[in-house]
PDB file of C-alpha atoms and ligand atoms in Angstrom:
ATOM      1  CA  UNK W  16      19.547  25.440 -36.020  1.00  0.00           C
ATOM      2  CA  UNK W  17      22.628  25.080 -33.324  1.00  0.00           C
ATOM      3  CA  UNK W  18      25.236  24.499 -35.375  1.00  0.00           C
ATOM      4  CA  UNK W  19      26.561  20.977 -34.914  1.00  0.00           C
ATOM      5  CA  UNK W  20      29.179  19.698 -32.647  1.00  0.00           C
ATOM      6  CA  UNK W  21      32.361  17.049 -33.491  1.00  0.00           C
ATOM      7  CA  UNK W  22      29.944  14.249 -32.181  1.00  0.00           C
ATOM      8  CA  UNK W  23      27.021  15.345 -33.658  1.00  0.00           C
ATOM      9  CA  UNK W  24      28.940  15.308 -37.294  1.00  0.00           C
ATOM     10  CA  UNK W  25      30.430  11.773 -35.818  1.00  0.00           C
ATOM     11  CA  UNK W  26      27.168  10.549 -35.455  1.00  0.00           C
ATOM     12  CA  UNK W  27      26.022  11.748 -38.709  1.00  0.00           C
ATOM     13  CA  UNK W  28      29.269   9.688 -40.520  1.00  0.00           C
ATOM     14  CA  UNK W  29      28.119   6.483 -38.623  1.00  0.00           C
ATOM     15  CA  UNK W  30      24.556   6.671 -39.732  1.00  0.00           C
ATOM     16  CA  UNK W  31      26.021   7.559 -43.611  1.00  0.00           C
ATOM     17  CA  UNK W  32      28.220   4.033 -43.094  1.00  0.00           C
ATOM     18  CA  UNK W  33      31.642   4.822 -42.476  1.00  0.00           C
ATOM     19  CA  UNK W  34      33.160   1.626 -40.218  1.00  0.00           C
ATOM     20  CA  UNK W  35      34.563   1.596 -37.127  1.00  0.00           C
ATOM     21  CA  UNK W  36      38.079   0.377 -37.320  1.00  0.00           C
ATOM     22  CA  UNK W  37      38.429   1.012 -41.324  1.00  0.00           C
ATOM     23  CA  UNK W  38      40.189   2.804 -44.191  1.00  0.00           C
ATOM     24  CA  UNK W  39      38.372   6.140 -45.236  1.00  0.00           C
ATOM     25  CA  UNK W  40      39.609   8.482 -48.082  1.00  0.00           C
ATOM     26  CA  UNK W  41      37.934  11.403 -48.107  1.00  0.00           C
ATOM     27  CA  UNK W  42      37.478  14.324 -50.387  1.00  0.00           C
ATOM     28  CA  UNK W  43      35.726  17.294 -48.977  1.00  0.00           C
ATOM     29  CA  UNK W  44      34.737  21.258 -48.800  1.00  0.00           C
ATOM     30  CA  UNK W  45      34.583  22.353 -45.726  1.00  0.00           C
ATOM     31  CA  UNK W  46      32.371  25.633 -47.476  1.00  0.00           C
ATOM     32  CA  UNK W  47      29.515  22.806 -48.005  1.00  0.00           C
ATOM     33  CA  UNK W  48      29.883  20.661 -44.259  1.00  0.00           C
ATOM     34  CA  UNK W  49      30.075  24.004 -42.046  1.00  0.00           C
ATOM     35  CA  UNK W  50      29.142  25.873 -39.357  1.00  0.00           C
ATOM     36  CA  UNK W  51      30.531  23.496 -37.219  1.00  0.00           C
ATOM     37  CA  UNK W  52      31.437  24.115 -34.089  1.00  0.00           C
ATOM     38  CA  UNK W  53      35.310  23.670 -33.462  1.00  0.00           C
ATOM     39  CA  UNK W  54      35.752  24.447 -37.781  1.00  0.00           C
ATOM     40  CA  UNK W  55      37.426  22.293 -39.618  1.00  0.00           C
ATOM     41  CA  UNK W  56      39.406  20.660 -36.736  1.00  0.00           C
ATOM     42  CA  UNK W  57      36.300  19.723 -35.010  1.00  0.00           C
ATOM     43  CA  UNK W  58      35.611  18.094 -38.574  1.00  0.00           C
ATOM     44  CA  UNK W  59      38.531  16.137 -38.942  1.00  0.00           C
ATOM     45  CA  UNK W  60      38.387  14.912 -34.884  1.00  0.00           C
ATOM     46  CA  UNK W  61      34.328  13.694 -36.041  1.00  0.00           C
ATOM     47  CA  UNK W  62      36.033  11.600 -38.766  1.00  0.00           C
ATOM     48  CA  UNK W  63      38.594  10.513 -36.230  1.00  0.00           C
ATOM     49  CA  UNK W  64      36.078   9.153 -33.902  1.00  0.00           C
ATOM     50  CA  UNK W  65      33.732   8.286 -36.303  1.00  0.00           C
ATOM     51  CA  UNK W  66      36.503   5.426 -37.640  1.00  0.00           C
ATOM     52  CA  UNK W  67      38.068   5.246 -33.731  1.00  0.00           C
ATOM     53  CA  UNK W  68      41.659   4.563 -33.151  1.00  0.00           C
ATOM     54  CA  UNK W  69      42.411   1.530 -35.020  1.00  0.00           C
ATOM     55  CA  UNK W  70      40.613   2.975 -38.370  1.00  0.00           C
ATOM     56  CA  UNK W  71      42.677   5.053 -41.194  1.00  0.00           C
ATOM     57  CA  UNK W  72      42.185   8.840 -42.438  1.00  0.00           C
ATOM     58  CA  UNK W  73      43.415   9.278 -45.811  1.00  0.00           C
ATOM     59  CA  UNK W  74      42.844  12.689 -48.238  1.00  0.00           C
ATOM     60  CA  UNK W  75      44.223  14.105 -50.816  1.00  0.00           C
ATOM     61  CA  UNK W  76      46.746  16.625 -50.402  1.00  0.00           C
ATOM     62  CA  UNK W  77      48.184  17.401 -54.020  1.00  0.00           C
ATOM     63  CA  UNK W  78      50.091  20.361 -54.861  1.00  0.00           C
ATOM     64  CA  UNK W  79      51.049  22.750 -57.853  1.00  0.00           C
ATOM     65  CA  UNK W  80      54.180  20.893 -58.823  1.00  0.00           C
ATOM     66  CA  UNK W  81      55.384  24.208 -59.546  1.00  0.00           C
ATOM     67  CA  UNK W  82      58.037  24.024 -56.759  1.00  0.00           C
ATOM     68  CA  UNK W  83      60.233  21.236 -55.056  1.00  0.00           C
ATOM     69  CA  UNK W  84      58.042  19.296 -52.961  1.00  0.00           C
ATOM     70  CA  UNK W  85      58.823  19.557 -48.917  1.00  0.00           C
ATOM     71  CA  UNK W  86      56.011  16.931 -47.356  1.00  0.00           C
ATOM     72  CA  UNK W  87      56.975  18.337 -44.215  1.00  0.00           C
ATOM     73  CA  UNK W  88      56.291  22.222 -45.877  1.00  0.00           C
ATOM     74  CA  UNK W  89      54.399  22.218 -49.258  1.00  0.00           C
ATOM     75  CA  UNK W  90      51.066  23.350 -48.908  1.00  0.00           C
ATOM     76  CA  UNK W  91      48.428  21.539 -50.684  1.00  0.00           C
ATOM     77  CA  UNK W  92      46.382  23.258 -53.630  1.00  0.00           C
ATOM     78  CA  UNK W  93      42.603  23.133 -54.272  1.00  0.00           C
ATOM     79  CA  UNK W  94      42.150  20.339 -51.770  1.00  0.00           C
ATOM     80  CA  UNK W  95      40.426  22.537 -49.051  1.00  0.00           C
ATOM     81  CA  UNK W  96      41.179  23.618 -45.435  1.00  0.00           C
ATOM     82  CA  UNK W  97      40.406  20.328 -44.040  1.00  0.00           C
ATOM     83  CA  UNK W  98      42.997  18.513 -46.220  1.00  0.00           C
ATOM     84  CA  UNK W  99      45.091  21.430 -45.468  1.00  0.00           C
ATOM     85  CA  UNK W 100      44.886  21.508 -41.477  1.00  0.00           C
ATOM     86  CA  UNK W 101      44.990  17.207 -41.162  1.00  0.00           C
ATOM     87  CA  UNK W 102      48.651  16.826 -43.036  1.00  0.00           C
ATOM     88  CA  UNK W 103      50.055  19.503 -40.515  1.00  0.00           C
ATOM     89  CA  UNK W 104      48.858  17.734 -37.600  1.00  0.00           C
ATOM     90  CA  UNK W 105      51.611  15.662 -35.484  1.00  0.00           C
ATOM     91  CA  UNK W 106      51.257  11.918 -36.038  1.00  0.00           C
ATOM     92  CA  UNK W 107      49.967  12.573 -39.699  1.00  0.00           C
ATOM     93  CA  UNK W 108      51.893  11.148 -42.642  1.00  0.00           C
ATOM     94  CA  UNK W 109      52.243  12.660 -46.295  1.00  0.00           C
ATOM     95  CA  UNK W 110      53.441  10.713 -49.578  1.00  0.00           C
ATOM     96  CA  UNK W 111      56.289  12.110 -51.452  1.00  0.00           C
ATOM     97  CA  UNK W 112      54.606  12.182 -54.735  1.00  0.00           C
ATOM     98  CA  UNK W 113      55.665  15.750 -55.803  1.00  0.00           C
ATOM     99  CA  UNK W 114      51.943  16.689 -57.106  1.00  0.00           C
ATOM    100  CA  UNK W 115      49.922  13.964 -56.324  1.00  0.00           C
ATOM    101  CA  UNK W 116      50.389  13.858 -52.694  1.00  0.00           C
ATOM    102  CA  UNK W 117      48.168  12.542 -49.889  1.00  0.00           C
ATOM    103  CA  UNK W 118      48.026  12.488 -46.215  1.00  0.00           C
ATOM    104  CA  UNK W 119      46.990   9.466 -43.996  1.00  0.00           C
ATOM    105  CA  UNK W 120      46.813   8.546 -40.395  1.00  0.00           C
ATOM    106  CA  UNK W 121      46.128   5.559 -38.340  1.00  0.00           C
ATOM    107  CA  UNK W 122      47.398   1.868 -38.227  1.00  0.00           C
ATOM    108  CA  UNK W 123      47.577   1.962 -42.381  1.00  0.00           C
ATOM    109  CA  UNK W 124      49.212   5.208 -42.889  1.00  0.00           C
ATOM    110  CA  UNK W 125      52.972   4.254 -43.563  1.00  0.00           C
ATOM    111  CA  UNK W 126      51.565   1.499 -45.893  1.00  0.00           C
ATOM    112  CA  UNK W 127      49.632   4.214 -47.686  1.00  0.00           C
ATOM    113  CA  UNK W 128      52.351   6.804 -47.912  1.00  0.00           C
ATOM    114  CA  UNK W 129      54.780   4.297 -49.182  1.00  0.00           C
ATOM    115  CA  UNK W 130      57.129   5.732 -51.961  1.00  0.00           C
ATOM    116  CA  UNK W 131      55.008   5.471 -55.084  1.00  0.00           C
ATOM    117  CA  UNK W 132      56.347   5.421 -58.974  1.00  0.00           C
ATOM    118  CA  UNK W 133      56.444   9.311 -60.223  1.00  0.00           C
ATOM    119  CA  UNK W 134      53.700   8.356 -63.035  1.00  0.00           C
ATOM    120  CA  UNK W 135      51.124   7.440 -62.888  1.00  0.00           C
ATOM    121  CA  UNK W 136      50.390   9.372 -59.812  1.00  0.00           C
ATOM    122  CA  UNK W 137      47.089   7.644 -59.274  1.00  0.00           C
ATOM    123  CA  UNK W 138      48.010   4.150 -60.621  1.00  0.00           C
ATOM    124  CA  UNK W 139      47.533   0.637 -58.452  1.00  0.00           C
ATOM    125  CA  UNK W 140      50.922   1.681 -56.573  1.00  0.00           C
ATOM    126  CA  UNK W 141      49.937   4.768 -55.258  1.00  0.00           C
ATOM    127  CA  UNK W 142      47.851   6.143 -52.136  1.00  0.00           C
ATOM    128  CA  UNK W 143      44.507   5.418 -54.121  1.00  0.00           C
ATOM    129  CA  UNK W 144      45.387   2.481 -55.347  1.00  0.00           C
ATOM    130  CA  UNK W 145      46.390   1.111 -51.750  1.00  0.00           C
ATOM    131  CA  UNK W 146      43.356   2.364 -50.575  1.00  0.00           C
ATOM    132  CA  UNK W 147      41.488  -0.215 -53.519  1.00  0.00           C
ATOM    133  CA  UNK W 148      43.469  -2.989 -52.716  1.00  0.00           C
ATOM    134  CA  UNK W 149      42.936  -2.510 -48.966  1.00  0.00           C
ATOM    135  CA  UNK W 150      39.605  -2.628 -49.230  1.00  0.00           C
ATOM    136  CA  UNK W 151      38.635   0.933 -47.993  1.00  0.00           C
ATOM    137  CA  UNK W 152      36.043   3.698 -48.570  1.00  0.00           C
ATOM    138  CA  UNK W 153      35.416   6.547 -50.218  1.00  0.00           C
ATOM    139  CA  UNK W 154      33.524   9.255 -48.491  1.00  0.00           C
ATOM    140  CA  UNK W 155      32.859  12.677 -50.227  1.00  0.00           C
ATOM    141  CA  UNK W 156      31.985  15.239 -48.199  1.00  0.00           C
ATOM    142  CA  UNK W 157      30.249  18.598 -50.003  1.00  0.00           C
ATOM    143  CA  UNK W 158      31.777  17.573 -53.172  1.00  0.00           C
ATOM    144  CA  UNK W 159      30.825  15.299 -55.979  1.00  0.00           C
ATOM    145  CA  UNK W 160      32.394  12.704 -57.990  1.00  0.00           C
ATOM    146  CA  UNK W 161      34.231  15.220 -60.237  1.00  0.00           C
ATOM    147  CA  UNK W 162      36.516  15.352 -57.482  1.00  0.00           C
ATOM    148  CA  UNK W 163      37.159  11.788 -56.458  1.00  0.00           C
ATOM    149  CA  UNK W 164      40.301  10.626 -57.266  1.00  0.00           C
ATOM    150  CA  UNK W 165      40.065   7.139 -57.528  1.00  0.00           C
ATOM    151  CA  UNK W 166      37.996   7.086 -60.379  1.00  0.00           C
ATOM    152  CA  UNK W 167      41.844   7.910 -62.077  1.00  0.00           C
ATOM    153  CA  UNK W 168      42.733   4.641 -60.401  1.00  0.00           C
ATOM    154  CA  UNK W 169      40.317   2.867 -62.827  1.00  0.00           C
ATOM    155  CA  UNK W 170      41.700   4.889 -65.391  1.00  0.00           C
ATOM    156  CA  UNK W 171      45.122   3.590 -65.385  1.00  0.00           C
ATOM    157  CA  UNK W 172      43.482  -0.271 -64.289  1.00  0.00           C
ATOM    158  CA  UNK W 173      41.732   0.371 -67.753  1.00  0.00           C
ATOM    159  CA  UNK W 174      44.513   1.336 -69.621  1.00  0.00           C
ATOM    160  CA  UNK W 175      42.416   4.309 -71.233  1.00  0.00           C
ATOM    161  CA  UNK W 176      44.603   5.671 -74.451  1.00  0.00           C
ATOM    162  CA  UNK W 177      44.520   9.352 -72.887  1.00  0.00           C
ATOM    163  CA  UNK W 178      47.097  10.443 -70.979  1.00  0.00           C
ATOM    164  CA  UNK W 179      48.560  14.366 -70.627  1.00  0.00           C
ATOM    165  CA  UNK W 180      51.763  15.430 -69.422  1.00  0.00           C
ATOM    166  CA  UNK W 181      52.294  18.147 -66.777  1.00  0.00           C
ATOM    167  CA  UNK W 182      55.460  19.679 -65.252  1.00  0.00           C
ATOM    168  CA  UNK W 183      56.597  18.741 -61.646  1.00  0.00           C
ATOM    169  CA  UNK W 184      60.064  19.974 -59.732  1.00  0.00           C
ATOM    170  CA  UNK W 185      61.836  16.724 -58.233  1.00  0.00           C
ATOM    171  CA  UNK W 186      65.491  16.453 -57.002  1.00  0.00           C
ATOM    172  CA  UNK W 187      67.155  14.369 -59.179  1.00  0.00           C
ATOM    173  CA  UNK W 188      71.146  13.654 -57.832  1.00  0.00           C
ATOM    174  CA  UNK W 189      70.505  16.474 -54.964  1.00  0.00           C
ATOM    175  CA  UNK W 190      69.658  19.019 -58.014  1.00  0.00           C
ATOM    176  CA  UNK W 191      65.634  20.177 -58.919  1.00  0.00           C
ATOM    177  CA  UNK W 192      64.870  19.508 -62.386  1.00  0.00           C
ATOM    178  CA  UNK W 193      61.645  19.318 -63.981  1.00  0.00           C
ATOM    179  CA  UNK W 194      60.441  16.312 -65.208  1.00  0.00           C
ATOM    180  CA  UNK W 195      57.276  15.657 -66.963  1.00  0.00           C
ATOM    181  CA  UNK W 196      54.878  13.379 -65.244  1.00  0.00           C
ATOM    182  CA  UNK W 197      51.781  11.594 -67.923  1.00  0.00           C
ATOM    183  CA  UNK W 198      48.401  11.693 -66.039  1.00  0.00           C
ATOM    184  CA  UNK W 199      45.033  10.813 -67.126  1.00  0.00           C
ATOM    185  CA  UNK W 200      43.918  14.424 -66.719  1.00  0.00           C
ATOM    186  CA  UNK W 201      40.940  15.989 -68.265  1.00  0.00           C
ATOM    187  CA  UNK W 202      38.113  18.507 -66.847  1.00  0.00           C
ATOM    188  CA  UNK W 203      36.531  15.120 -64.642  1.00  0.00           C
ATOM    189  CA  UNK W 204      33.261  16.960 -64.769  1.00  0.00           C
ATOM    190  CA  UNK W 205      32.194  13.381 -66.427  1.00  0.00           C
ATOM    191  CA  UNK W 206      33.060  11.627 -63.423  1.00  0.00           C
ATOM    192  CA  UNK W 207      29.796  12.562 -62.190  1.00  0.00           C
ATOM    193  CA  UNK W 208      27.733   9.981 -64.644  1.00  0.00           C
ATOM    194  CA  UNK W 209      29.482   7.346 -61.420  1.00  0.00           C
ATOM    195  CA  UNK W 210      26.335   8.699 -58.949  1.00  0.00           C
ATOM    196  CA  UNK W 211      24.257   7.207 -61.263  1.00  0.00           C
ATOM    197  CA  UNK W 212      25.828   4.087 -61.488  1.00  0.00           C
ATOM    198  CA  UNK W 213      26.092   3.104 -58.261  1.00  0.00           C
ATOM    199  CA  UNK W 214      22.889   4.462 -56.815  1.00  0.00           C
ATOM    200  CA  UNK W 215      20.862   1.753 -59.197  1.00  0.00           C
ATOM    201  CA  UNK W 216      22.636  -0.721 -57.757  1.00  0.00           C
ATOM    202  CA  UNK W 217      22.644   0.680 -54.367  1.00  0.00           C
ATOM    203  CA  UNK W 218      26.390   0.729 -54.110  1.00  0.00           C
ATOM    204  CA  UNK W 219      26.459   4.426 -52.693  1.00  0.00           C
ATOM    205  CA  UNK W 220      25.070   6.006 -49.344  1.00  0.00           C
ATOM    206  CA  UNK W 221      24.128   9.661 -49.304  1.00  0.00           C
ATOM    207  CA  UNK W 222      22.839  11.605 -46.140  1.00  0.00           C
ATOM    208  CA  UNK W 223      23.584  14.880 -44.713  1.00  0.00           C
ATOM    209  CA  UNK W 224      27.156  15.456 -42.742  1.00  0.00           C
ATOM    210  CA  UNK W 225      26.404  19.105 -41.440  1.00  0.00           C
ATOM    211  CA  UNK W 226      24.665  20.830 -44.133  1.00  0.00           C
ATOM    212  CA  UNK W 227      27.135  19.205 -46.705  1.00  0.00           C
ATOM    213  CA  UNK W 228      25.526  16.292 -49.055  1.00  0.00           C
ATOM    214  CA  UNK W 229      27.961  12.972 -48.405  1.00  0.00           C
ATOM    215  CA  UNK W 230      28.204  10.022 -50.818  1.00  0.00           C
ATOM    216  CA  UNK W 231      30.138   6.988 -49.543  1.00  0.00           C
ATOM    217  CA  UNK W 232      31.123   4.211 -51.098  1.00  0.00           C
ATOM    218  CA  UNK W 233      33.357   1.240 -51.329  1.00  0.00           C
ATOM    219  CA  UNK W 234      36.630   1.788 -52.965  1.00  0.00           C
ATOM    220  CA  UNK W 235      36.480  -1.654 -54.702  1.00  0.00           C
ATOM    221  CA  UNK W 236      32.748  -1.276 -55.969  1.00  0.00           C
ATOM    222  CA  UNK W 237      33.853   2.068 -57.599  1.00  0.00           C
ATOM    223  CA  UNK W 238      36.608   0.865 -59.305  1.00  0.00           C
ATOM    224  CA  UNK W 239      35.293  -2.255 -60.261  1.00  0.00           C
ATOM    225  CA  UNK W 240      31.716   0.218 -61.611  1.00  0.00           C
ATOM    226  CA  UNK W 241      33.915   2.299 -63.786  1.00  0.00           C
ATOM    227  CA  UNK W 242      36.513   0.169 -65.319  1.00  0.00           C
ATOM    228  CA  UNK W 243      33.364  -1.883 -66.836  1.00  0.00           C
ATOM    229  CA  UNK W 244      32.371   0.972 -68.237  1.00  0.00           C
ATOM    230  CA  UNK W 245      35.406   2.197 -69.112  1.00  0.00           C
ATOM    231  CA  UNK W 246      35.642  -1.030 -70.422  1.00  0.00           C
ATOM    232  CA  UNK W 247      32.593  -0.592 -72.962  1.00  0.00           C
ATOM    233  CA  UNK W 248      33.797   3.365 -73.925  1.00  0.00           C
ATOM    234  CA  UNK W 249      36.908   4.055 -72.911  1.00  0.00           C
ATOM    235  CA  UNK W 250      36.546   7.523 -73.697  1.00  0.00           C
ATOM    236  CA  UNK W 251      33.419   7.922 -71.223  1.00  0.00           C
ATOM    237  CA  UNK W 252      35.151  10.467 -68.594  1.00  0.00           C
ATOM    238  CA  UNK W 253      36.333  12.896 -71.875  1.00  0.00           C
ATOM    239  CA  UNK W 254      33.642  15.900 -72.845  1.00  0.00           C
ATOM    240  CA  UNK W 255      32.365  14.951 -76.422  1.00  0.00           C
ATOM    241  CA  UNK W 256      35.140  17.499 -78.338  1.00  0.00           C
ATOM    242  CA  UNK W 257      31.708  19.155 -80.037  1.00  0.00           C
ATOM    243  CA  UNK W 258      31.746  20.460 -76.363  1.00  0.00           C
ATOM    244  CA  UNK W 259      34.867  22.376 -76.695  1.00  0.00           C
ATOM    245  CA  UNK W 260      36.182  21.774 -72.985  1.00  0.00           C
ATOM    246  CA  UNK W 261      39.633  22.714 -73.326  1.00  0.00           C
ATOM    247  CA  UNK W 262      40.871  19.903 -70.868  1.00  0.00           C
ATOM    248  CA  UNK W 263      38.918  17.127 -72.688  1.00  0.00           C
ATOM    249  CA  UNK W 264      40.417  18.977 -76.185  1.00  0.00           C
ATOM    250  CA  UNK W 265      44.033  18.379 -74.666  1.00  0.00           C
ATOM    251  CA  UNK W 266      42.779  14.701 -73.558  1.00  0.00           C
ATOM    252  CA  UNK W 267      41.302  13.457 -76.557  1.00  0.00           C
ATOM    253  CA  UNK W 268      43.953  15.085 -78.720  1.00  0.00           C
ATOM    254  CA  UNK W 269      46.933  13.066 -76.823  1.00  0.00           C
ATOM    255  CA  UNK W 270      45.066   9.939 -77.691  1.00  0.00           C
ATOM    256  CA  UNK W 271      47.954   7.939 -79.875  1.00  0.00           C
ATOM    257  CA  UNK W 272      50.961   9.483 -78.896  1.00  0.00           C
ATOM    258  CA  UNK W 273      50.166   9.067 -75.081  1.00  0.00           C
ATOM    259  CA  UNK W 274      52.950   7.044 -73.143  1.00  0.00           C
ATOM    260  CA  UNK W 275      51.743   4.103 -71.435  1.00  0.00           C
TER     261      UNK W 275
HETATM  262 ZN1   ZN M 344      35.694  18.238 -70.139  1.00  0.00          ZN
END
């Protein structure tokens, strides 16, 4: 098999449902989508003309928090060489959040990468949460649910009674200081029970984008799917603790003295 071109993988995102004109967040590996022809730049221009001119890129371009954040020079961590490549390019915007982060480009961008508050970094003022009340989708390219981060959008909307803290550098008065910054943080392997609810209700589209498996979906019909059910358990994303999963440990055990 040739491997595909940026308009082949553009074809492939219109078929999958992404719209012309809209607001698409995407989290992807670029180790799942490729060979492509062009790499990962070839990748990004497919989304680009997949949602033409007047639509929105948005991903995820979080960092360490171990250092000051630069937007203009931090590079992102664990978000992949797509993510990494599309916030350096001219024209692209980045959020100031010092570890949650995101890039976005296209008519929406500045509205996305508005200043945010520090915590939470994935609350209903932040990129995600923008993205919900805009109305946009949620594409994951090579990568399941355990890495989408708007199901931590429904998290805060939910109120769940978790919430771990977690160093980040910020200048406060012109001087770096670290703060710590509450998130609703735990292993998110259990994000992945979300494929099941939305495929029986046919609220999620899966096809092949180069030889990566892509879900998309609509940011609202995510949200909406997980804060019911967050609504019935709140403690549905968390391991069981007779699992032992040391991020789910840290989770359940901040449940009571977590700020809100
Ligand atoms: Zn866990």
């Amino acid at each position: 098999m040739s491997e595909p071109s940026s308009d082949d993988l553009a074809a492939a995102l219109r078929a999958l449902g992404v719209r012309p004109s809209g607001l698409l967040l995407v989290h992807s590996s670029f180790k799942a989508v490729r060979p492509v022809q062009g790499g990962p730049l070839a990748l990004i221009a497919a989304l680009r003309k997949a949602l033409t001119p007047t639509g929105t890129l948005v991903m995820p371009t979080m960092t360490d928090g171990e250092s000051l954040f630069d937007p203009a020079r931090t590079p992102s961590f664990g978000m992949g060489i797509t993510a990494e490549l599309f916030w350096q390019k001219p024209g692209v915007l980045r959020s100031d959040h010092p570890g949650g982060s995101f890039a976005a480009e296209g008519p929406l961008a500045a509205q996305i990468c508005a200043p945010q508050p520090l915590s939470p970094p994935h609350g209903p003022d932040s990129p995600v949460g923008r993205v919900h009340a805009l109305s946009g989708q949620i594409l994951l390219l090579g990568v399941g649910h355990s890495e989408n981060t708007s199901l931590h959008l429904a998290e805060a909307l939910a109120h769940v009674p978790y919430a771990v803290e977690h160093p980040c550098v910020v200048l406060v008065d012109g001087v770096a200081r670290t703060l710590m910054i509450a998130e609703t943080d735990h292993c998110c392997e259990r994000f992945r029970l979300v494929d099941a609810w939305l495929r029986e209700r046919g609220l999620q589209q899966e096809g092949k984008v180069g030889r990566a498996h892509g879900r998309l979906c609509d940011a609202r019909s995510l949200v909406s799917i997980a804060c019911e059910q967050l609504t019935a358990d709140p403690l549905i994303f968390l391991c069981p603790l007779e699992d032992h999963c040391e991020q789910c440990t840290a989770a359940h055990a901040s449940i009571g003295r977590a700020q809100a």
